[in-house]
CSV table of C-alpha atoms in Angstrom, one decimal:
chain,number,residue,atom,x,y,z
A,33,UNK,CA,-149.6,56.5,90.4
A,34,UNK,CA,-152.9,55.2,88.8
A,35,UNK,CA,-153.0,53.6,85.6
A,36,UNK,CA,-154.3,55.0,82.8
A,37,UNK,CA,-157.9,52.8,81.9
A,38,UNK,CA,-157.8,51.4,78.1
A,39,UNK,CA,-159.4,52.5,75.6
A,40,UNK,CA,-162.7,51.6,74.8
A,41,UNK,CA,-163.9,50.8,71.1
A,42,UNK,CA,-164.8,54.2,70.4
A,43,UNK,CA,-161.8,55.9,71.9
A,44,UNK,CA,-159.3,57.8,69.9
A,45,UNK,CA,-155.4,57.2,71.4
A,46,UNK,CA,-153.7,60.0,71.2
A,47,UNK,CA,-150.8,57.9,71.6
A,48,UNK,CA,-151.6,56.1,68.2
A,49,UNK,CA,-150.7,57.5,65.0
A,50,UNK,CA,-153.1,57.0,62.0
A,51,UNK,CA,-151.5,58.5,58.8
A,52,UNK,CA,-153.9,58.0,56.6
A,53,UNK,CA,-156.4,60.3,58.7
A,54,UNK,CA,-153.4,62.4,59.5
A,55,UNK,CA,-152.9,63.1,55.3
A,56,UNK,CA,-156.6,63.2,54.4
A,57,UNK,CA,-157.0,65.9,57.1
A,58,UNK,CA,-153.5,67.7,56.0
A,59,UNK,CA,-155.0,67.3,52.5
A,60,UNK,CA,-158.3,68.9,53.3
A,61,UNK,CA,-156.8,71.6,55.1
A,62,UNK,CA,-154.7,72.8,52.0
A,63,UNK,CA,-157.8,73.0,50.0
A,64,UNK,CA,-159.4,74.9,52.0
A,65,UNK,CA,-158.6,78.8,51.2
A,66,UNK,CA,-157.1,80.7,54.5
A,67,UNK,CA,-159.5,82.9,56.1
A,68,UNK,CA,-159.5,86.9,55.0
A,69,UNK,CA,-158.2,89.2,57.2
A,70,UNK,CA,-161.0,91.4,58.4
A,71,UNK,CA,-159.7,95.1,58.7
A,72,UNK,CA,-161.6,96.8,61.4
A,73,UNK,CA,-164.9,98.3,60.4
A,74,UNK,CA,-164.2,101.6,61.5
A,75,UNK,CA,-165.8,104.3,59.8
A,76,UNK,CA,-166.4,108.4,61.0
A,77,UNK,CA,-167.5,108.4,63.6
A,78,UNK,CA,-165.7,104.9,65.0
A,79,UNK,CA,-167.2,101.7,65.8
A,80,UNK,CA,-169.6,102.7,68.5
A,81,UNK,CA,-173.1,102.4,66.8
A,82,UNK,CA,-174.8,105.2,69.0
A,83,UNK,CA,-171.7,107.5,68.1
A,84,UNK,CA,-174.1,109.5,65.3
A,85,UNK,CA,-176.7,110.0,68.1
A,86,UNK,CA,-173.8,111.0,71.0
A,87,UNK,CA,-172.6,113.6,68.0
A,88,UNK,CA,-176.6,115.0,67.5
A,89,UNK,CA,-176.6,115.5,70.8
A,90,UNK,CA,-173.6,117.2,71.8
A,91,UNK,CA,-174.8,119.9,68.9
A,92,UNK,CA,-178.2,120.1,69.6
A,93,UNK,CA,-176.1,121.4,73.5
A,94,UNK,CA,-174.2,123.5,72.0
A,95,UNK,CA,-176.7,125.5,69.6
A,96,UNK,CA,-178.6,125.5,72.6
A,97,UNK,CA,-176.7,127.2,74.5
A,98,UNK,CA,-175.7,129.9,71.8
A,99,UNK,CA,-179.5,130.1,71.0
A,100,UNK,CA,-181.2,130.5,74.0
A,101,UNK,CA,-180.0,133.6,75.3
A,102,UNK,CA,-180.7,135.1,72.5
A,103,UNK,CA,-184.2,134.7,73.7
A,104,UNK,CA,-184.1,135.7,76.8
């Protein structure tokens, strides 16, 4: 099995613990508020955007076939 190369200058170990990054990161962390819960935007007609256009449609179908006969 090949040996792991050392770490190089730049490297973070994983293997090494640093506490006092580990607090100020645990510190930052805790001041920051949690994220808000985003309830879906779902309003009407749903979520699809072209819903409202779908809907004028489907009525401008339906009166059309009501209507039309009437003309002929």
């Amino acid at each position: 099995m090949a040996k792991r190369p050392p770490p190089g200058p730049g490297d973070d170990d994983p293997r090494v613990t640093d506490l006092r990054r580990y607090r100020q990161e645990r510190e930052k962390a805790a001041r920051k508020p949690p994220p808000k819960a985003k309830l879906p935007a779902a309003g009407f007609l749903g979520s699809n955007p072209k819903a409202g256009l779908i809907l004028a449609v489907v009525i401008l179908v339906i009166v059309a076939f009501y209507v039309v006969p009437n003309f002929l």
